[in-house]
Tab-separated table of C-alpha atoms and ligand atoms in Angstrom:
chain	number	residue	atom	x	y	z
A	425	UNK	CA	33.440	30.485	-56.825
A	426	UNK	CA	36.579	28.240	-57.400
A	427	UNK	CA	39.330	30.504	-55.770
A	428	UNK	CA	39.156	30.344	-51.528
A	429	UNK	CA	37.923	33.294	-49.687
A	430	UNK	CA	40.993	34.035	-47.183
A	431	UNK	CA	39.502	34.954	-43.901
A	432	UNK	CA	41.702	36.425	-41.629
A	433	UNK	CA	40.471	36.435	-37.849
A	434	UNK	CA	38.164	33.536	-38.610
A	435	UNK	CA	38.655	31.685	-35.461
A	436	UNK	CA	37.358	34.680	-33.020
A	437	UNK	CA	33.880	35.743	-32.017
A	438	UNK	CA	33.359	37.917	-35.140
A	439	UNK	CA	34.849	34.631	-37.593
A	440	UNK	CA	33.686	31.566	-36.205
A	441	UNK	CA	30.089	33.107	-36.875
A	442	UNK	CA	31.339	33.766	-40.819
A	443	UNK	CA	32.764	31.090	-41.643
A	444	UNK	CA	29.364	28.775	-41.754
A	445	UNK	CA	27.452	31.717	-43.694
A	446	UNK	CA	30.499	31.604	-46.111
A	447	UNK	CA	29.878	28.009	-46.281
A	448	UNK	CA	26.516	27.909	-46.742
A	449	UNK	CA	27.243	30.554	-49.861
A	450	UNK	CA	29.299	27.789	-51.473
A	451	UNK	CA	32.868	29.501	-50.915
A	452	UNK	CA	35.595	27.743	-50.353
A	453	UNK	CA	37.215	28.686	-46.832
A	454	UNK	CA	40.626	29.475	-45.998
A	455	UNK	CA	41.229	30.560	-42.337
A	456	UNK	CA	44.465	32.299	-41.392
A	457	UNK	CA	45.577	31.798	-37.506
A	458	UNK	CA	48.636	32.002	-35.226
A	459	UNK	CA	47.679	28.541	-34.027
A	460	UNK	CA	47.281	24.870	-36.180
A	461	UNK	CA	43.928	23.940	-36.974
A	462	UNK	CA	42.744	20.358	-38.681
A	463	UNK	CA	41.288	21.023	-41.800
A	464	UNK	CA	37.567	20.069	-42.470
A	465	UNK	CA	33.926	20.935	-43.807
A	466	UNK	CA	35.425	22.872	-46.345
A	467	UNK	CA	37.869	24.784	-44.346
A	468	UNK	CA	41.460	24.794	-44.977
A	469	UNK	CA	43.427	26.411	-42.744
A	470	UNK	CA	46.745	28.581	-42.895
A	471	UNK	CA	49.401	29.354	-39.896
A	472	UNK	CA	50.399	32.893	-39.529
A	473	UNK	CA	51.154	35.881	-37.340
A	474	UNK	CA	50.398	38.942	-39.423
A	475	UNK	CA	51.697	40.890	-37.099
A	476	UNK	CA	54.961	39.569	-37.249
A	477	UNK	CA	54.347	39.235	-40.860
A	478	UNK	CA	54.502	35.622	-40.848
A	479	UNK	CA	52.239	33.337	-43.203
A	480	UNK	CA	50.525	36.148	-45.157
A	481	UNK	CA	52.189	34.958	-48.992
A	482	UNK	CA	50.681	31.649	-48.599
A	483	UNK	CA	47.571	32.856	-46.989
A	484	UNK	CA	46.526	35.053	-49.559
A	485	UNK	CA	48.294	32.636	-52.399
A	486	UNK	CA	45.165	31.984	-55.146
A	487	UNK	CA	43.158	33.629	-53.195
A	488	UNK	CA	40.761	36.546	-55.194
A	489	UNK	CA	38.855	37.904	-51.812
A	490	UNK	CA	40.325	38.666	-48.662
A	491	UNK	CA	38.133	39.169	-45.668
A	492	UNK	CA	40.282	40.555	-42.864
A	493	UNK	CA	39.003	40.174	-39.210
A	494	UNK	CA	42.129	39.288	-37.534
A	495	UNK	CA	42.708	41.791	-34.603
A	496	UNK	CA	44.327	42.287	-31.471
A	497	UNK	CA	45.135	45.055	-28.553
A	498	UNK	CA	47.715	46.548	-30.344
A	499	UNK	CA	49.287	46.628	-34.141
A	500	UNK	CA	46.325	45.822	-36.180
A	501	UNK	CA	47.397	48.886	-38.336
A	502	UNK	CA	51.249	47.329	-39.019
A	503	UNK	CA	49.208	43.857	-39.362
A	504	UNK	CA	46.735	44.664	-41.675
A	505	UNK	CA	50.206	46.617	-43.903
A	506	UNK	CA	51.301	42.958	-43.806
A	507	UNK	CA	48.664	41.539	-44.911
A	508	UNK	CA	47.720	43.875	-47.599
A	509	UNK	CA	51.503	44.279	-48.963
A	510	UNK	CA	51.168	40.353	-49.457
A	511	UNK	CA	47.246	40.896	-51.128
A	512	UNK	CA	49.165	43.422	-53.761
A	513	UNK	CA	51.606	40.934	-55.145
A	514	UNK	CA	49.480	38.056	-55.124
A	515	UNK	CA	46.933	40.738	-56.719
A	516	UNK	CA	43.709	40.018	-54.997
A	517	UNK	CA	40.587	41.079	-56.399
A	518	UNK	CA	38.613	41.864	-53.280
A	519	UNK	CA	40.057	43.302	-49.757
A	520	UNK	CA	36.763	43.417	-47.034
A	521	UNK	CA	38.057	44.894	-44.085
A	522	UNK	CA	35.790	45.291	-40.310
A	523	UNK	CA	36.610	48.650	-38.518
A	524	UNK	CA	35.195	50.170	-35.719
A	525	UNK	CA	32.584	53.307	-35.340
A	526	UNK	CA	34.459	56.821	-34.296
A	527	UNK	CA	37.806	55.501	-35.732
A	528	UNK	CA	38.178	59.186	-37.499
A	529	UNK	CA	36.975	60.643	-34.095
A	530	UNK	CA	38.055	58.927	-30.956
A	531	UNK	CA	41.011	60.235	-29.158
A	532	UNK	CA	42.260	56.679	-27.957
A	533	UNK	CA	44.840	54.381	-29.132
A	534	UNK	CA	42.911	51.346	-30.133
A	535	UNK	CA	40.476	53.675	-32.684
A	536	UNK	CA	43.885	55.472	-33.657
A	537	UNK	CA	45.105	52.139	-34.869
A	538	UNK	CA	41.861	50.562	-36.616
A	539	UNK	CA	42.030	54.311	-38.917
A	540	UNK	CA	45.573	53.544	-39.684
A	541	UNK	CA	44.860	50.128	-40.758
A	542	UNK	CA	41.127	51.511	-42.583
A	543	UNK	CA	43.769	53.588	-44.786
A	544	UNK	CA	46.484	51.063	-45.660
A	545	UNK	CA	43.342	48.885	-47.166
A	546	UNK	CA	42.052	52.454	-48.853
A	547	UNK	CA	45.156	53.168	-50.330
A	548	UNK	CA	46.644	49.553	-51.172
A	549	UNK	CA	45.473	50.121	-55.044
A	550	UNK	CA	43.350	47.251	-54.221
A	551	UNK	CA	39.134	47.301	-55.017
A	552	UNK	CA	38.362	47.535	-51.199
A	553	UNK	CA	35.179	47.541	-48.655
A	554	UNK	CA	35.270	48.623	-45.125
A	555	UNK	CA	32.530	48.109	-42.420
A	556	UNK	CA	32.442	50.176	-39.534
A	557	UNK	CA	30.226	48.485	-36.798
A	558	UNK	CA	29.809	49.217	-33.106
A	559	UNK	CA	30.678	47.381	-30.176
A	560	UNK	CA	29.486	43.845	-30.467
A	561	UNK	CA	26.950	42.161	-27.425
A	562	UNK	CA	29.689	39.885	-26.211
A	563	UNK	CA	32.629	42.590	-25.851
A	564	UNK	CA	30.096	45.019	-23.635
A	565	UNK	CA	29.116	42.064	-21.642
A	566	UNK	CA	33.070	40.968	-20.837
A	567	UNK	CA	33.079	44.840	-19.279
A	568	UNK	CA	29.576	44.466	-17.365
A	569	UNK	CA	30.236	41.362	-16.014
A	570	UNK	CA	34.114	42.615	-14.756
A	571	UNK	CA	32.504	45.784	-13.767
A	572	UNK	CA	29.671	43.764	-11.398
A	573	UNK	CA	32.643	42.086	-9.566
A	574	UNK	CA	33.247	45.043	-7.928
A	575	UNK	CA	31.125	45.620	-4.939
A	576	UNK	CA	29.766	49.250	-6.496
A	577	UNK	CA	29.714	49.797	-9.941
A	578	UNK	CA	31.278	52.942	-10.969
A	579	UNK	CA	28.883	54.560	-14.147
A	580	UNK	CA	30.730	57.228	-16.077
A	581	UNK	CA	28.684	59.778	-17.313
A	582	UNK	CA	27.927	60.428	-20.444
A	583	UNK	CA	29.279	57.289	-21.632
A	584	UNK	CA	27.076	55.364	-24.244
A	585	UNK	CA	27.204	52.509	-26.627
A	586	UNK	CA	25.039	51.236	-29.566
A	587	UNK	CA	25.464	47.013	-28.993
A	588	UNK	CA	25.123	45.039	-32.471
A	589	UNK	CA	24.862	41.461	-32.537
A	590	UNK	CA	27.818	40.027	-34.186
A	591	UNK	CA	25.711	37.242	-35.984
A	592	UNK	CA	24.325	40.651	-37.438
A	593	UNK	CA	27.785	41.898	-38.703
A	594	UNK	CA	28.990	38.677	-40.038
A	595	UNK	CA	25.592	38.330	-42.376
A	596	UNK	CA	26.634	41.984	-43.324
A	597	UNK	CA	30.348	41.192	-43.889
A	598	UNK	CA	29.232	38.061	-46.209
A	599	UNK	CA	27.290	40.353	-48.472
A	600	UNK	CA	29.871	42.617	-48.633
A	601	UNK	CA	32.012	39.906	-49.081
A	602	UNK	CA	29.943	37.959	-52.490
A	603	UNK	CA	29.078	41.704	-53.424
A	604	UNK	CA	31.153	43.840	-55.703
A	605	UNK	CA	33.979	46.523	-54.154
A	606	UNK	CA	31.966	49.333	-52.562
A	607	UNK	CA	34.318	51.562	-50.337
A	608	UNK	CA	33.220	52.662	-47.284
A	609	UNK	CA	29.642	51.281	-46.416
A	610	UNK	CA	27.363	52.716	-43.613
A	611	UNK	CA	27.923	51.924	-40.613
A	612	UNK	CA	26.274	48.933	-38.548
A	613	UNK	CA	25.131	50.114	-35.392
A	614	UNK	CA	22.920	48.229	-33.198
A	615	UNK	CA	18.902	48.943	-32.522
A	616	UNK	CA	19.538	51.506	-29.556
A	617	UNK	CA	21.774	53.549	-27.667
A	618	UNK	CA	22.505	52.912	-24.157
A	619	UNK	CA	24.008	54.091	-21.291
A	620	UNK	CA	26.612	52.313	-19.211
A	621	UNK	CA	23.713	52.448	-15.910
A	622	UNK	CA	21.271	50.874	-18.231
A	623	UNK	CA	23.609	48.029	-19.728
A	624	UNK	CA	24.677	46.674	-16.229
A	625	UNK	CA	21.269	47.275	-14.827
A	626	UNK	CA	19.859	44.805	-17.727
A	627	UNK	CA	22.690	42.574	-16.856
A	628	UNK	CA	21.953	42.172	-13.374
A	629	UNK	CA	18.269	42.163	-13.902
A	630	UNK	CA	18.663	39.161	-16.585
A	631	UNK	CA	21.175	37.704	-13.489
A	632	UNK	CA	19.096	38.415	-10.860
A	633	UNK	CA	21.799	40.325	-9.016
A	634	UNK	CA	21.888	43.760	-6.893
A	635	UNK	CA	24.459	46.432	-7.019
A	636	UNK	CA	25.454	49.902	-5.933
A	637	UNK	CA	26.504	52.265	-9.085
A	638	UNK	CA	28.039	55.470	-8.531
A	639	UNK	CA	28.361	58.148	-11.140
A	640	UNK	CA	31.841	58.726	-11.897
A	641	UNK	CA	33.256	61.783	-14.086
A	642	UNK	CA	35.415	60.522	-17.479
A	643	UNK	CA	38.419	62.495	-17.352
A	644	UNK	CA	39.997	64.508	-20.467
A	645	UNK	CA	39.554	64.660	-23.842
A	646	UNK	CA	38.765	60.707	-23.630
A	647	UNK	CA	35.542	61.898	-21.535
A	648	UNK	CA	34.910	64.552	-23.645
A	649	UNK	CA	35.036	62.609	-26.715
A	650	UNK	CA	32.794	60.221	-25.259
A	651	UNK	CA	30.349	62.598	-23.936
A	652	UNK	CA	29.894	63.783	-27.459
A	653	UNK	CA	29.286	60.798	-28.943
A	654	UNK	CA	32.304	60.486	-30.875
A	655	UNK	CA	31.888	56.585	-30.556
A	656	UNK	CA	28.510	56.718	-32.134
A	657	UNK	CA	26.600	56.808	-35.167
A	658	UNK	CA	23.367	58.522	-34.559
A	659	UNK	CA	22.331	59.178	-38.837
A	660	UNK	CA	23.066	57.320	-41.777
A	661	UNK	CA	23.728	54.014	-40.145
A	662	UNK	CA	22.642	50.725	-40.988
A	663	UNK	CA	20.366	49.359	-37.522
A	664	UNK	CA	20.650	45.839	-36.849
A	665	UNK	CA	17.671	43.775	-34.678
A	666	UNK	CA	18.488	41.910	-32.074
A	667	UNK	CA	18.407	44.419	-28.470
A	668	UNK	CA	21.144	43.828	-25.572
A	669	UNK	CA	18.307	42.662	-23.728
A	670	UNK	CA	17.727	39.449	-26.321
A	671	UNK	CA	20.895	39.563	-26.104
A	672	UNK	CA	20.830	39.048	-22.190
A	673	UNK	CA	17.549	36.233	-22.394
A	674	UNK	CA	19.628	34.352	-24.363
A	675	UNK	CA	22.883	34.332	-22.857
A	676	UNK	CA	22.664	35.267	-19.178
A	677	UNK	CA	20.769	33.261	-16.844
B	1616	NAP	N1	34.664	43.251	-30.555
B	1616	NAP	C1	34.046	44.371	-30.935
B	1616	NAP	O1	33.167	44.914	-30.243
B	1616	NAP	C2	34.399	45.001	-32.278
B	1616	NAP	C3	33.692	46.121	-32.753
B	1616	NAP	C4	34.027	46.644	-34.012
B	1616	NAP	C5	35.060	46.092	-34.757
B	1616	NAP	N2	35.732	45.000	-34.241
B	1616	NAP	C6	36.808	44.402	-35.029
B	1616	NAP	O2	36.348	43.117	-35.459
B	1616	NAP	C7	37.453	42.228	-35.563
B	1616	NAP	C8	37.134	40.906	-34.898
B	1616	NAP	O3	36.825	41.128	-33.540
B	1616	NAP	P1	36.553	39.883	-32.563
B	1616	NAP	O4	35.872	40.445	-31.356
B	1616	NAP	O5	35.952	38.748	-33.317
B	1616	NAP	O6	38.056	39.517	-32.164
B	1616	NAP	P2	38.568	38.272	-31.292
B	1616	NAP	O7	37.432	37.412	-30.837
B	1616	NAP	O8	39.493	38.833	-30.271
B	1616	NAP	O9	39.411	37.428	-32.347
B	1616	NAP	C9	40.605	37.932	-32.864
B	1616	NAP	C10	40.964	37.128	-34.111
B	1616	NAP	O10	42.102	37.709	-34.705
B	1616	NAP	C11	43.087	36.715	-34.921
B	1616	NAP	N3	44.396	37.354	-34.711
B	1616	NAP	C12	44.759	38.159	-33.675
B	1616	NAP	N4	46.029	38.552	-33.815
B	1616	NAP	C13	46.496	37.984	-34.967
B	1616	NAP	C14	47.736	38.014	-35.661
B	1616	NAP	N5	48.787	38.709	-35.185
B	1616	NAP	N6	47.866	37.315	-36.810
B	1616	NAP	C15	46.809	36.597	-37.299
B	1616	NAP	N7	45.600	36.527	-36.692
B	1616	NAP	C16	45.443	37.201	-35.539
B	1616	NAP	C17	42.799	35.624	-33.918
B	1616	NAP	O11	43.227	34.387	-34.460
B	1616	NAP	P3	44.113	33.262	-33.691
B	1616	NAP	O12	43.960	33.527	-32.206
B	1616	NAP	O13	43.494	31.970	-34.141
B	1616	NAP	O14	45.473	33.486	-34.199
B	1616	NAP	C18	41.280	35.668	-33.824
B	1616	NAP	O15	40.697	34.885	-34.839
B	1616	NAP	C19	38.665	42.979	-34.980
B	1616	NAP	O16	39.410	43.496	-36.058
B	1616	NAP	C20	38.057	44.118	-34.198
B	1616	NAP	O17	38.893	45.267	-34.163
B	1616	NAP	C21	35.410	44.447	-33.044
């Protein structure tokens, strides 16, 4: 492949695991980030803020795939209308977007805005994949660890998540990526479902720490939502391999 691959987000957890499997494909890299990076190995990178809509032309300038992981608390959906407003005119040939499982179904901002931003790259006239995947390892052990700070834990009920490996996703995201347009794909979900007791209690086993944990009731339709599964894809989905307790060997001691 001649033309770069622009690959938005490519300096976070998701990115930094794509860009050597992009590499290693023979692609020509071009990272997009809010900061200055030295170019090298192959990588050439771009500085912009798609958010404020800043970089995006030369970003996606000669550039025939996009793969857009760039993401943040808020405005991903205005971001990614940046980005893909700039993909139209320089008329891209591939748009790969990452989204999140219960985007259609979760009553809660962050979901809200990764379905807005799911439809500007659906409806940008551009040939287009999106992957929904579920929370990664490293996110749900940021909220285990802050939640074992606190002298009891407090376990909503109910509440459950499906942990994939992000080296998982990115291997996914690359295929995608080298593979023709395909819409939406099926979901990547990882091996098993777990409840929030079960995820800190493998923490603190694989730490070798004691807590309290007291059941705690999820208020309003958030709770509900949850409850039901909403953030969960129980049929259909794609299972990646690697547990939350390899997870844990590996990186907890
Ligand atoms: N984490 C999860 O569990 C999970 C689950 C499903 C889907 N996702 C989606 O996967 C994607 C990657 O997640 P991640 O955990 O790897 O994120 P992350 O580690 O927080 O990294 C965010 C990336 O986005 C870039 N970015 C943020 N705001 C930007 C802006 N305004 N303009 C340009 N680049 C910007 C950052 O680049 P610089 O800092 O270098 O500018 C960084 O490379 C996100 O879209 C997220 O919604 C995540």
């Amino acid at each position: 492949m001649t033309s770069p691959i622009l690959l938005t987000g490519g300096t976070g957890t998701l990115g930094r695991l794509v860009v050597p499997l992009l590499r290693d494909a023979g692609c020509q890299v071009r990272v997009l980030s809010r900061r200055g990076h030295e170019p090298g190995d192959g990588i050439e990178y771009v500085t912009g803020d798609l958010l404020k809509g800043e970089g995006a032309e030369s970003a996606v300038d000669g550039a025939e795939t996009v793969l857009h992981l760039a993401g943040g608390p808020r405005g991903d959906d205005e971001a990614t209308r940046n980005l893909v407003r700039a993909a139209s005119r320089a008329g891209v040939r591939h748009l790969v977007y990452i989204s999140v499982i219960g985007a259609d179904r979760m009553p809660l901002g962050y979901f809200r805005t990764q379905l807005a931003a799911e439809r500007a790259v659906a409806d940008s006239g551009l040939p287009w994949t999106t992957l929904r995947a579920a929370q990664f390892h490293d996110l749900v052990l940021k909220v285990v660890r802050a939640m074992a700070k606190l002298p009891v834990i407090p376990v909503p009920g109910g509440l459950r998540f499906q942990p994939v490996d992000p080296h998982e996703v990115a291997a996914r995201l690359v295929e995608l990526t080298l593979g023709r347009p395909a819409g939406r794909v099926s979901d990547l979900a990882g091996p098993k479902v777990y409840g929030m007791a079960e995820l800190s209690r493998e923490y603190l086993r694989a730490c070798g720490r004691r807590r309290l944990m007291m059941p705690v009731r999820m208020p309003g339709k958030v709770g509900r939502a949850y409850r039901a599964g909403e953030n969960l894809s129980l049929e259909g989905a794609t299972v990646g391999r690697r547990t939350w307790e390899d997870f844990l060997a590996e990186r907890v001691r």
